[in-house]
Coordinates of C-alpha atoms in Angstrom, one line a residue:
M153 CA 92.7 119.7 118.7
E154 CA 96.8 118.6 118.5
Q155 CA 97.3 114.3 116.9
R156 CA 97.2 112.2 119.7
N157 CA 100.6 111.0 119.7
P158 CA 102.3 112.5 117.5
F159 CA 105.0 110.1 115.4
P160 CA 108.5 111.2 116.8
S161 CA 110.5 113.3 113.9
W162 CA 114.3 112.0 112.7
P163 CA 115.9 114.5 114.8
D164 CA 113.7 113.5 118.1
V165 CA 115.4 109.9 117.9
A166 CA 118.5 110.5 115.3
S167 CA 120.5 109.3 118.4
D168 CA 118.8 105.8 118.5
L169 CA 119.0 105.0 115.0
V170 CA 122.9 106.0 114.6
A171 CA 123.4 103.5 117.6
T172 CA 120.6 100.7 116.1
A173 CA 122.5 100.8 113.2
A174 CA 126.1 100.7 114.6
G175 CA 125.0 97.4 116.8
R176 CA 124.8 99.0 119.2
S177 CA 121.3 99.8 120.2
P178 CA 118.9 96.5 119.7
A179 CA 116.3 97.4 116.6
D180 CA 112.8 96.9 116.8
L181 CA 111.4 94.5 113.9
V182 CA 114.4 92.9 111.5
L183 CA 113.6 91.7 108.4
R184 CA 114.9 88.8 106.7
N185 CA 116.1 87.6 103.2
A186 CA 114.4 89.5 101.2
R187 CA 114.7 91.6 97.8
V188 CA 114.7 94.8 99.0
V189 CA 113.3 97.1 96.4
L190 CA 115.2 100.8 96.1
V191 CA 113.0 103.0 94.2
Q192 CA 115.4 105.1 94.4
T193 CA 118.0 103.7 92.3
R194 CA 116.1 101.4 90.7
E195 CA 117.4 98.1 91.8
V196 CA 116.1 94.5 93.4
M197 CA 118.8 93.8 95.9
E198 CA 118.8 90.3 96.8
G199 CA 118.7 88.6 100.2
W200 CA 119.0 91.8 102.3
Q201 CA 117.4 92.9 105.2
V202 CA 116.4 96.2 106.8
A203 CA 115.9 97.4 111.0
V204 CA 113.7 99.3 112.6
R205 CA 113.8 101.3 114.9
H206 CA 111.2 103.4 116.6
G207 CA 109.1 103.6 113.6
R208 CA 111.8 104.4 110.8
F209 CA 114.7 102.5 109.4
A210 CA 117.4 102.7 110.8
Y211 CA 119.6 99.6 108.4
V212 CA 119.1 98.3 104.9
G213 CA 121.8 96.8 104.1
P214 CA 122.7 92.6 103.7
D215 CA 123.1 92.0 107.1
A216 CA 121.7 93.3 109.9
A217 CA 122.4 90.8 112.4
H218 CA 124.2 93.1 114.8
C219 CA 120.9 94.9 115.2
I220 CA 119.2 92.2 116.8
G221 CA 118.8 92.7 120.2
P222 CA 116.9 89.8 123.3
G223 CA 113.8 91.4 121.9
T224 CA 113.9 92.3 118.4
Q225 CA 110.9 90.9 116.6
V226 CA 113.4 89.0 113.3
E227 CA 110.5 87.2 110.4
D228 CA 111.5 86.1 107.2
L229 CA 110.6 87.5 104.2
G230 CA 111.7 84.0 102.3
G231 CA 112.6 85.7 99.2
R232 CA 109.9 88.3 98.5
Y233 CA 110.2 91.8 97.4
L234 CA 109.2 94.5 99.5
I235 CA 108.7 97.7 98.2
P236 CA 108.1 101.5 99.6
G237 CA 104.2 101.8 100.7
L238 CA 102.6 103.5 98.4
C239 CA 101.8 107.2 97.9
D240 CA 99.1 108.8 96.9
G241 CA 99.6 111.7 96.2
H242 CA 96.4 113.8 94.7
M243 CA 93.1 112.7 96.2
H244 CA 89.6 113.4 98.0
I245 CA 89.1 111.3 101.4
E246 CA 85.0 113.0 100.5
S247 CA 84.9 111.4 97.0
G248 CA 85.2 106.9 99.0
M249 CA 82.5 107.6 101.1
L250 CA 83.5 107.8 104.0
T251 CA 85.9 109.3 107.3
P252 CA 88.9 109.5 107.2
A253 CA 89.6 107.3 109.9
E254 CA 87.2 104.6 107.5
F255 CA 89.3 105.1 104.5
A256 CA 92.8 104.8 106.3
R257 CA 90.6 101.9 107.1
A258 CA 89.6 101.2 103.8
V259 CA 93.4 101.0 101.5
I260 CA 95.7 99.9 104.2
P261 CA 95.1 96.6 103.2
H262 CA 96.1 97.7 100.0
G263 CA 99.1 99.0 100.5
T264 CA 98.2 102.7 100.9
T265 CA 100.7 103.7 103.4
S266 CA 100.7 107.9 103.2
M267 CA 98.1 110.3 101.3
F268 CA 97.8 114.1 100.0
T269 CA 93.6 114.9 100.1
D270 CA 92.5 118.1 99.6
P271 CA 89.6 118.2 101.3
H272 CA 87.3 120.8 99.9
E273 CA 84.2 119.3 99.4
I274 CA 83.5 119.6 103.3
A275 CA 85.1 122.6 102.5
N276 CA 81.9 124.3 101.0
V277 CA 79.7 123.1 102.6
F278 CA 81.7 123.9 106.3
G279 CA 84.6 126.2 105.5
L280 CA 87.7 126.0 106.8
R281 CA 85.8 124.2 110.1
G282 CA 85.4 121.6 107.5
V283 CA 88.7 121.5 106.9
R284 CA 90.2 121.8 110.5
L285 CA 88.0 118.5 111.1
M286 CA 89.1 116.0 108.3
H287 CA 92.9 117.4 109.4
D288 CA 91.7 116.4 113.1
E289 CA 91.1 112.9 112.0
A290 CA 94.1 112.8 109.4
L291 CA 96.1 113.6 111.9
M292 CA 94.5 110.6 114.6
Q293 CA 95.4 107.8 112.1
P294 CA 98.7 105.0 112.3
V295 CA 99.2 105.9 108.4
N296 CA 100.7 109.7 107.1
I297 CA 97.2 111.3 106.0
W298 CA 98.9 115.2 105.2
T299 CA 96.2 118.0 104.0
Q300 CA 96.1 120.2 101.6
M301 CA 94.0 123.4 102.4
P302 CA 91.7 123.5 99.4
S303 CA 91.7 127.0 97.3
C304 CA 89.0 127.8 95.5
A305 CA 85.6 127.7 97.2
P306 CA 84.0 128.4 95.0
S307 CA 85.9 126.7 92.0
A308 CA 84.3 129.7 90.4
P309 CA 83.6 133.0 91.5
G310 CA 79.9 134.0 90.2
L311 CA 78.5 130.7 88.6
E312 CA 78.5 129.3 91.7
T313 CA 77.2 129.6 95.3
T314 CA 78.7 127.3 97.7
G315 CA 78.0 127.0 101.8
Y316 CA 80.9 128.6 102.5
E317 CA 84.1 130.7 100.9
I318 CA 87.5 130.4 101.4
G319 CA 90.3 133.4 101.2
P320 CA 93.7 134.4 101.4
E321 CA 92.7 135.0 104.9
D322 CA 92.0 131.4 106.1
V323 CA 94.9 129.9 103.7
A324 CA 96.8 131.7 105.9
E325 CA 95.7 130.1 109.2
A326 CA 95.9 127.2 107.6
M327 CA 99.9 126.6 106.9
G328 CA 100.1 126.7 110.6
W329 CA 97.9 123.3 110.5
P330 CA 100.7 120.4 111.9
G331 CA 99.4 118.8 109.0
I332 CA 99.0 120.6 106.6
I333 CA 100.7 120.1 103.2
G334 CA 100.3 123.0 100.4
L335 CA 97.5 124.5 99.1
G336 CA 94.0 122.0 97.4
E337 CA 94.3 122.3 93.8
M338 CA 93.4 125.8 92.2
M339 CA 91.0 125.0 90.2
N340 CA 89.6 128.4 89.5
F341 CA 92.2 128.4 86.6
P342 CA 91.0 131.2 84.7
G343 CA 91.4 133.4 88.0
V344 CA 95.2 132.8 88.0
V345 CA 95.3 133.8 84.0
N346 CA 93.6 136.4 84.7
G347 CA 95.6 137.9 87.6
S348 CA 93.2 137.6 90.4
Q349 CA 94.9 138.9 93.0
Q350 CA 92.6 136.2 95.3
M351 CA 93.7 133.5 93.8
L352 CA 97.1 134.8 93.6
A353 CA 96.9 135.9 97.5
E354 CA 96.6 132.3 98.3
I355 CA 99.2 130.9 95.8
A356 CA 101.3 133.6 98.4
E357 CA 100.5 132.8 100.9
T358 CA 100.9 129.2 100.8
Q359 CA 104.7 129.8 99.2
K360 CA 105.5 131.9 102.0
T361 CA 105.7 128.9 103.5
G362 CA 108.0 126.9 101.2
K363 CA 104.6 124.6 100.8
T364 CA 102.8 123.2 97.8
V365 CA 100.8 124.8 95.4
G366 CA 98.6 122.2 93.7
G367 CA 97.4 122.5 90.2
H368 CA 94.3 121.7 88.6
Y369 CA 93.9 123.1 84.4
A370 CA 91.4 121.2 82.7
S371 CA 91.8 122.3 79.6
P372 CA 93.2 121.2 76.3
D373 CA 94.3 124.4 75.5
L374 CA 98.5 124.9 76.3
G375 CA 99.3 128.1 74.3
P376 CA 99.3 131.1 76.0
A377 CA 96.9 130.0 78.9
F378 CA 98.8 127.7 80.0
H379 CA 102.4 129.2 80.5
A380 CA 100.5 132.0 82.4
Y381 CA 98.7 129.6 84.7
A382 CA 102.7 128.0 85.2
A383 CA 103.7 130.9 85.5
G384 CA 101.5 131.7 88.8
G385 CA 102.9 129.1 90.4
P386 CA 101.0 125.7 90.9
A387 CA 103.3 122.6 90.4
D388 CA 101.7 119.5 89.9
D389 CA 98.4 119.1 86.9
H390 CA 96.1 116.0 87.1
E391 CA 93.7 117.2 84.8
G392 CA 95.3 116.4 82.0
T393 CA 94.0 113.5 79.5
C394 CA 96.5 113.0 76.9
E395 CA 100.3 112.4 76.5
A396 CA 100.2 115.8 75.0
D397 CA 99.0 116.9 78.4
A398 CA 102.0 115.1 80.7
V399 CA 104.8 115.7 78.1
A400 CA 103.2 120.2 78.3
R401 CA 103.3 119.8 81.9
M402 CA 106.7 118.3 82.4
R403 CA 108.5 120.2 80.4
A404 CA 106.6 123.2 81.8
G405 CA 108.5 122.1 85.8
M406 CA 105.7 120.6 86.8
R407 CA 104.8 117.2 87.7
S408 CA 102.0 115.5 85.3
M409 CA 99.8 113.9 88.1
I410 CA 98.5 110.7 86.1
R411 CA 95.6 110.0 87.0
L412 CA 93.6 106.3 87.9
G413 CA 90.1 106.8 89.8
S414 CA 86.8 105.1 89.7
A415 CA 85.8 106.3 86.2
W416 CA 89.0 108.4 85.8
Y417 CA 91.0 106.3 83.6
D418 CA 93.6 108.7 82.5
I419 CA 96.7 106.4 83.1
E420 CA 97.0 105.0 79.3
S421 CA 96.8 108.4 77.3
Q422 CA 99.4 110.1 79.0
I423 CA 101.9 107.0 79.8
T424 CA 103.2 107.3 76.4
A425 CA 105.3 110.3 77.6
I426 CA 107.4 108.0 79.8
T427 CA 107.1 104.7 78.1
E428 CA 108.0 105.3 74.0
R429 CA 109.2 109.2 74.0
G430 CA 111.6 108.4 76.9
L431 CA 111.3 111.0 79.2
D432 CA 112.3 111.4 82.0
P433 CA 110.0 109.8 84.8
R434 CA 110.9 112.3 87.9
N435 CA 108.5 114.4 86.8
M436 CA 105.1 112.1 86.8
I437 CA 103.0 111.0 89.7
I438 CA 101.2 108.5 90.1
C439 CA 97.8 109.7 92.2
T440 CA 93.7 107.9 91.9
D441 CA 91.8 111.9 92.9
D442 CA 88.1 110.7 93.0
C443 CA 87.8 106.3 94.1
H444 CA 84.2 105.9 96.4
S445 CA 84.2 103.3 98.5
G446 CA 83.7 100.3 96.4
T447 CA 86.7 100.9 94.1
L448 CA 88.1 100.9 97.9
V449 CA 86.9 97.2 99.3
Y450 CA 86.6 95.3 96.1
D451 CA 89.2 96.7 93.2
G452 CA 91.5 98.3 95.7
H453 CA 93.7 101.8 95.8
M454 CA 97.2 102.2 94.7
N455 CA 98.3 99.3 94.0
R456 CA 95.4 99.6 91.8
A457 CA 96.7 102.1 90.0
V458 CA 100.2 101.2 89.7
R459 CA 99.0 97.5 88.9
H460 CA 97.3 99.4 85.4
A461 CA 100.7 101.7 84.9
I462 CA 102.0 97.8 85.0
A463 CA 100.2 97.0 82.8
C464 CA 99.9 99.5 80.2
G465 CA 104.1 99.2 79.3
C466 CA 105.6 100.9 82.1
D467 CA 108.7 99.4 83.8
P468 CA 106.9 97.7 87.4
L469 CA 110.6 100.2 89.3
V470 CA 109.9 103.5 86.8
A471 CA 105.9 102.1 88.1
L472 CA 106.8 102.1 91.8
Q473 CA 109.1 104.7 91.3
M474 CA 106.0 107.1 90.7
A475 CA 103.6 106.0 93.9
T476 CA 106.3 106.5 96.2
I477 CA 109.7 108.5 95.6
N478 CA 108.6 111.0 93.3
T479 CA 105.0 111.8 95.5
A480 CA 107.7 112.4 98.2
T481 CA 110.1 114.4 96.7
H482 CA 107.2 116.3 95.5
F483 CA 106.3 117.5 98.9
G484 CA 109.5 118.0 100.3
L485 CA 109.3 114.8 102.3
E486 CA 112.3 113.1 100.6
R487 CA 113.6 112.5 103.8
E488 CA 110.5 111.3 105.6
I489 CA 108.5 108.3 103.2
G490 CA 108.3 106.8 99.7
Q491 CA 111.5 104.8 99.8
I492 CA 113.0 102.3 102.3
A493 CA 116.2 103.6 103.5
P494 CA 117.8 104.8 106.8
G495 CA 115.9 107.2 108.5
R496 CA 112.7 107.2 106.8
R497 CA 109.4 106.5 108.2
A498 CA 109.1 102.1 108.2
D499 CA 106.6 102.2 105.8
M500 CA 106.8 99.1 103.7
I501 CA 104.7 96.3 101.3
V502 CA 105.8 92.6 101.0
T503 CA 104.9 91.0 98.1
S504 CA 105.7 87.5 96.1
D505 CA 104.9 89.2 92.0
L506 CA 106.3 93.1 90.9
T507 CA 104.2 92.8 88.1
A508 CA 101.0 91.0 89.5
L509 CA 101.4 93.4 93.5
P510 CA 99.5 90.9 95.7
V511 CA 99.5 92.7 99.0
E512 CA 101.2 90.4 101.3
L513 CA 101.4 92.1 104.3
V514 CA 101.3 95.6 105.0
Y515 CA 103.8 97.7 107.7
A516 CA 102.8 101.5 108.4
R517 CA 106.2 103.4 110.4
G518 CA 107.3 99.6 111.9
V519 CA 104.0 98.3 113.1
K520 CA 102.5 95.7 110.9
A521 CA 98.9 97.4 109.5
A522 CA 97.7 95.0 107.6
E523 CA 97.7 91.0 106.8
A524 CA 95.9 88.9 103.5
G525 CA 93.8 92.4 102.9
E526 CA 93.1 92.5 106.8
C527 CA 93.1 95.4 108.6
L528 CA 95.2 95.2 111.7
V529 CA 95.4 98.7 113.5
E530 CA 92.9 101.2 115.0
C531 CA 91.9 103.7 113.7
P532 CA 90.6 106.4 115.9
H533 CA 87.4 108.3 114.8
L534 CA 86.8 112.0 115.3
D535 CA 83.4 113.1 117.8
W536 CA 81.8 114.9 114.7
P537 CA 80.2 117.6 116.3
A538 CA 76.2 117.3 115.9
D539 CA 75.3 120.0 113.6
T540 CA 77.5 118.8 110.8
R541 CA 75.3 115.7 110.6
D542 CA 72.4 117.9 109.9
S543 CA 73.4 119.4 106.6
V544 CA 70.4 119.0 104.3
H545 CA 68.2 121.9 104.0
L546 CA 65.9 122.6 101.5
G547 CA 63.8 125.2 103.3
R548 CA 60.3 122.9 101.9
A549 CA 59.1 120.2 100.5
L550 CA 59.2 119.7 96.9
G551 CA 56.9 118.5 93.8
A552 CA 57.0 117.4 90.6
Q553 CA 55.7 121.1 89.4
D554 CA 59.3 122.2 90.8
F555 CA 61.4 120.0 88.0
E556 CA 58.9 121.3 84.6
I557 CA 60.9 122.7 82.7
K558 CA 58.9 125.4 80.3
A559 CA 58.8 126.0 77.1
P560 CA 58.1 129.5 75.6
S561 CA 54.3 130.4 74.8
G562 CA 52.8 128.4 71.6
A563 CA 56.4 126.0 70.7
A564 CA 55.6 122.4 70.4
Q565 CA 59.4 122.0 70.2
V566 CA 62.5 123.2 71.6
R567 CA 65.8 122.8 71.0
A568 CA 67.7 122.6 74.0
R569 CA 70.9 122.6 75.5
V570 CA 71.7 119.2 76.8
I571 CA 75.8 118.4 79.2
G572 CA 76.9 114.8 77.1
V573 CA 78.4 112.6 79.5
V574 CA 81.3 110.9 78.5
E575 CA 82.4 108.0 80.0
N576 CA 85.8 107.1 82.1
Q577 CA 86.2 111.0 82.0
A578 CA 85.3 114.3 83.5
P579 CA 85.4 116.3 80.8
T580 CA 81.1 116.8 79.9
E581 CA 79.8 117.4 75.8
A582 CA 78.4 119.9 75.1
L583 CA 75.3 118.9 73.0
E584 CA 71.7 120.0 71.0
A585 CA 68.9 118.4 71.5
V586 CA 65.0 119.0 69.6
L587 CA 62.8 117.6 72.5
P588 CA 58.7 117.8 72.3
V589 CA 56.7 120.1 74.7
T590 CA 53.9 118.1 75.9
D591 CA 51.0 121.2 77.5
G592 CA 54.0 124.2 78.0
V593 CA 56.5 122.1 79.5
I594 CA 59.2 120.3 78.0
E595 CA 60.1 116.3 78.2
G596 CA 63.7 114.5 77.6
R597 CA 63.4 111.7 74.9
D598 CA 65.7 109.4 73.8
G599 CA 68.5 108.6 75.8
V600 CA 68.1 112.9 77.4
A601 CA 66.4 112.5 81.0
Q602 CA 65.9 116.1 83.3
I603 CA 68.8 117.1 85.7
A604 CA 67.8 119.5 88.4
L605 CA 70.3 121.6 90.6
V606 CA 68.6 121.3 94.2
E607 CA 69.9 124.2 96.5
R608 CA 70.7 122.7 99.9
H609 CA 73.3 124.7 101.8
R610 CA 70.4 128.0 103.2
G611 CA 67.6 126.0 102.1
T612 CA 66.6 128.6 99.6
G613 CA 63.8 126.3 97.8
Q614 CA 65.6 126.5 95.0
V615 CA 65.9 124.3 92.3
V616 CA 67.5 124.6 89.0
N617 CA 65.7 122.6 85.3
A618 CA 68.4 121.3 82.8
F619 CA 68.5 118.4 80.1
V620 CA 71.5 115.6 80.3
S621 CA 72.3 112.3 78.5
G622 CA 74.7 109.4 78.2
F623 CA 73.3 107.2 80.9
G624 CA 71.0 105.7 79.3
Y625 CA 67.6 105.7 81.7
E626 CA 64.6 104.3 80.2
Q627 CA 61.7 105.7 81.3
G628 CA 59.9 105.5 85.0
M629 CA 63.4 106.8 87.1
A630 CA 66.0 109.0 89.5
M631 CA 69.1 109.4 91.3
A632 CA 69.8 112.2 93.6
S633 CA 72.6 113.0 95.8
T634 CA 73.6 115.2 98.2
V635 CA 77.2 114.7 97.0
A636 CA 78.0 117.5 94.0
H637 CA 80.9 118.7 93.3
D638 CA 81.9 121.8 94.0
S639 CA 79.8 123.3 95.8
H640 CA 77.8 120.0 96.7
H641 CA 73.7 121.4 96.5
M642 CA 71.4 118.4 95.5
I643 CA 71.8 116.7 92.0
V644 CA 68.7 115.8 90.8
V645 CA 68.1 113.3 87.8
G646 CA 65.2 111.7 85.9
T647 CA 62.9 110.7 83.7
D648 CA 60.2 111.2 85.7
R649 CA 59.7 114.3 87.8
A650 CA 57.0 112.7 90.2
M651 CA 60.3 110.3 91.5
M652 CA 62.7 113.2 91.6
A653 CA 60.8 115.3 93.8
S654 CA 60.8 112.1 96.1
A655 CA 64.0 111.4 95.5
A656 CA 65.2 114.7 96.9
N657 CA 62.9 114.7 99.4
R658 CA 64.4 111.2 100.6
L659 CA 67.4 113.0 101.3
A660 CA 66.2 115.6 102.8
E661 CA 64.6 112.8 105.6
V662 CA 68.2 111.1 105.7
G663 CA 69.9 113.9 105.8
G664 CA 72.4 113.1 102.6
G665 CA 73.9 110.7 100.3
V666 CA 72.4 109.0 97.0
T667 CA 69.1 107.0 96.7
V668 CA 68.0 105.7 93.1
W669 CA 64.5 105.2 92.8
K670 CA 62.4 103.1 89.5
D671 CA 58.3 103.2 89.4
G672 CA 58.1 105.0 92.4
A673 CA 60.0 102.6 94.9
E674 CA 62.7 103.2 96.8
L675 CA 65.9 101.0 94.9
A676 CA 69.1 101.9 96.9
L677 CA 69.8 104.3 99.5
V678 CA 73.6 105.1 100.4
E679 CA 73.0 107.4 103.7
L680 CA 76.5 109.9 103.8
P681 CA 74.6 112.1 107.6
I682 CA 78.8 113.8 107.9
A683 CA 78.1 117.2 105.8
G684 CA 76.4 114.9 102.6
L685 CA 78.9 113.8 102.1
M686 CA 80.5 110.7 104.7
S687 CA 79.9 107.8 106.8
D688 CA 81.6 106.9 109.7
S689 CA 80.1 103.3 109.6
P690 CA 82.9 101.5 108.8
A691 CA 84.2 101.1 105.0
A692 CA 83.0 97.3 104.0
E693 CA 79.2 98.6 104.6
V694 CA 79.1 101.5 102.4
A695 CA 80.6 99.9 99.6
A696 CA 78.1 96.8 99.4
K697 CA 75.2 99.7 100.2
A698 CA 77.4 101.7 96.9
Q699 CA 77.2 98.7 94.9
A700 CA 73.6 98.2 95.5
M701 CA 73.1 101.5 94.7
G702 CA 75.4 100.3 90.9
E703 CA 73.1 96.9 91.2
A704 CA 69.9 100.5 90.9
M705 CA 71.1 102.5 88.5
R706 CA 71.5 99.6 85.7
A707 CA 68.2 98.3 86.8
C708 CA 67.5 101.8 85.7
G709 CA 68.3 100.8 82.1
C710 CA 72.7 102.8 82.7
T711 CA 75.3 100.7 81.7
L712 CA 78.3 103.2 82.0
N713 CA 81.5 102.6 84.0
N714 CA 81.0 103.6 88.0
A715 CA 78.2 106.4 86.3
Y716 CA 77.5 107.5 89.6
M717 CA 81.0 109.1 89.2
Q718 CA 80.5 111.1 86.8
H719 CA 77.0 111.6 88.1
S720 CA 78.4 113.5 91.0
L721 CA 80.5 115.5 89.1
L722 CA 77.4 117.3 86.6
A723 CA 77.9 120.2 89.3
L724 CA 81.8 120.8 89.1
V725 CA 81.7 124.0 87.3
V726 CA 85.2 123.7 86.7
I727 CA 85.4 121.0 83.9
P728 CA 84.8 121.4 80.4
S729 CA 82.1 121.5 79.0
L730 CA 78.8 122.3 79.5
R731 CA 77.5 121.8 83.6
I732 CA 74.7 122.7 85.8
S733 CA 74.9 125.1 89.3
D734 CA 72.3 127.2 91.7
L735 CA 72.6 130.2 89.1
G736 CA 72.2 128.2 85.8
L737 CA 73.4 126.2 82.8
V738 CA 77.5 127.1 83.3
D739 CA 79.3 127.1 79.8
V740 CA 82.7 126.4 80.8
T741 CA 84.8 126.4 77.9
R742 CA 83.9 130.6 78.3
F743 CA 83.0 130.5 82.1
E744 CA 79.8 132.1 81.7
L745 CA 76.4 131.4 82.6
T746 CA 74.7 130.2 79.5
K747 CA 70.7 129.7 78.8
L748 CA 69.0 126.0 78.3
I749 CA 66.5 126.5 75.0
L750 CA 68.2 128.3 72.1
D751 CA 66.1 130.7 70.1
P752 CA 65.0 129.0 66.4
A753 CA 67.8 131.3 64.6
E754 CA 70.8 129.9 66.7

């Protein structure tokens, strides 16, 4: 489907913009007495005014009196700052547990007016059709949501099985859709480095259309492999975790995307490339990557990330550049968004403080979209097909025996590989632990819990078991989620196998989501019926359930920040070091399957 009422292009309305700026035709809106922040020159213009026509800036200057007519709406900002609407350069709507409409409704009051989203989560469940549904609902919104065509489903061929696969022909088709801005993060970086013809073909199909290729280089190796990846065409990367990563990406002509999501805190360690080394900030972009609904409702979105960058020592005007014009330029949209200048979309925020950044008013395309934290515009919903609400297929009811890990015959204890969770970081550690054996079954101890990957796309009834540590879970609990990046089977973590089975069966019953159990009873449930990833309920309702989920995890002994995000990424087989998939335990440093139980001699 096409956008209901496509926003007029600059050429469509240029004659009216010229007439308004020249004083021959009245503006729709004039804002007076503003401190206008020009990110294009890093200036604050005292007492300037802006005139808006057809949702675009017509005049930006010291006096817009000549633009005012009988029907012009005039507002006095009382000397407050006027800054461009914030742009999120890399994000996944599904991580908010919300559909595009409800995600938009949640972030508009925080001043996010442009988003570049990669729906590779739903691509793994419903393929190209799922991407199209996300794309279509995105185009219905009153803010700008551009879609990056997912590049990697599966993220690592041969190491996982997805519901659907994406290939070059899918990329070529999507490049013709009206809301597609480029290729989503190229997670299969070993494929690019090793010359995979499929990966390079997807990049080529994108580059033929002059669109941007997103990057994902989740390796600390900055030697020849990194340079080979950059040579392949990815134009940005958000997987850096230290200053050296940011510097290497910018030196290679890429944009370094530094993120602050619900659980990824990678700004502080990388922004020093600007604040201390003094490198040119034009090639650094702030993004969120993954924010769940609780963060969006209670803490913020891009405004939260910009505040954090400022708190880390970044000049406020530079931080704003990283969240506006840098992003727009990267995607070839500098003539559309990212700055307060003639012809651009009139996306803007009114704030009284450039450091604390309270979002007091938000305008999107010249319309007052939010005030004092309340969304004032309609965010239309797509009519999601019935089968998108029926995506959890276990094939059978699971029991405690499905989660048993058998020991070698006669063993009293074993040495096993253990996935180590790292707080506020996407990478995991590859650990080892000596674990006891009871009646031929290996048991966790000393903070080591069980983890299982339950196949849910084809109803095979398959369960892959392993061990995980770092959550701090105590005895008698289980947690299950159908959000399991990126294959999105079902991840179950627990210390009680019967409850692990109950949690898995519960999600099959409700059509997907997240559930937490303790002492034989369900403590929290977040229903995510669309693809097992999203809810079309209001963000506040989903956030309340997500908050209850977090409280339930803490009741089970977990004290990590936003540990749900850590849980949901334990099957992401393109980020080191150790992960689980439907094919087994994956050593991501070598990109190969590895055995769970180690031989005594190893």
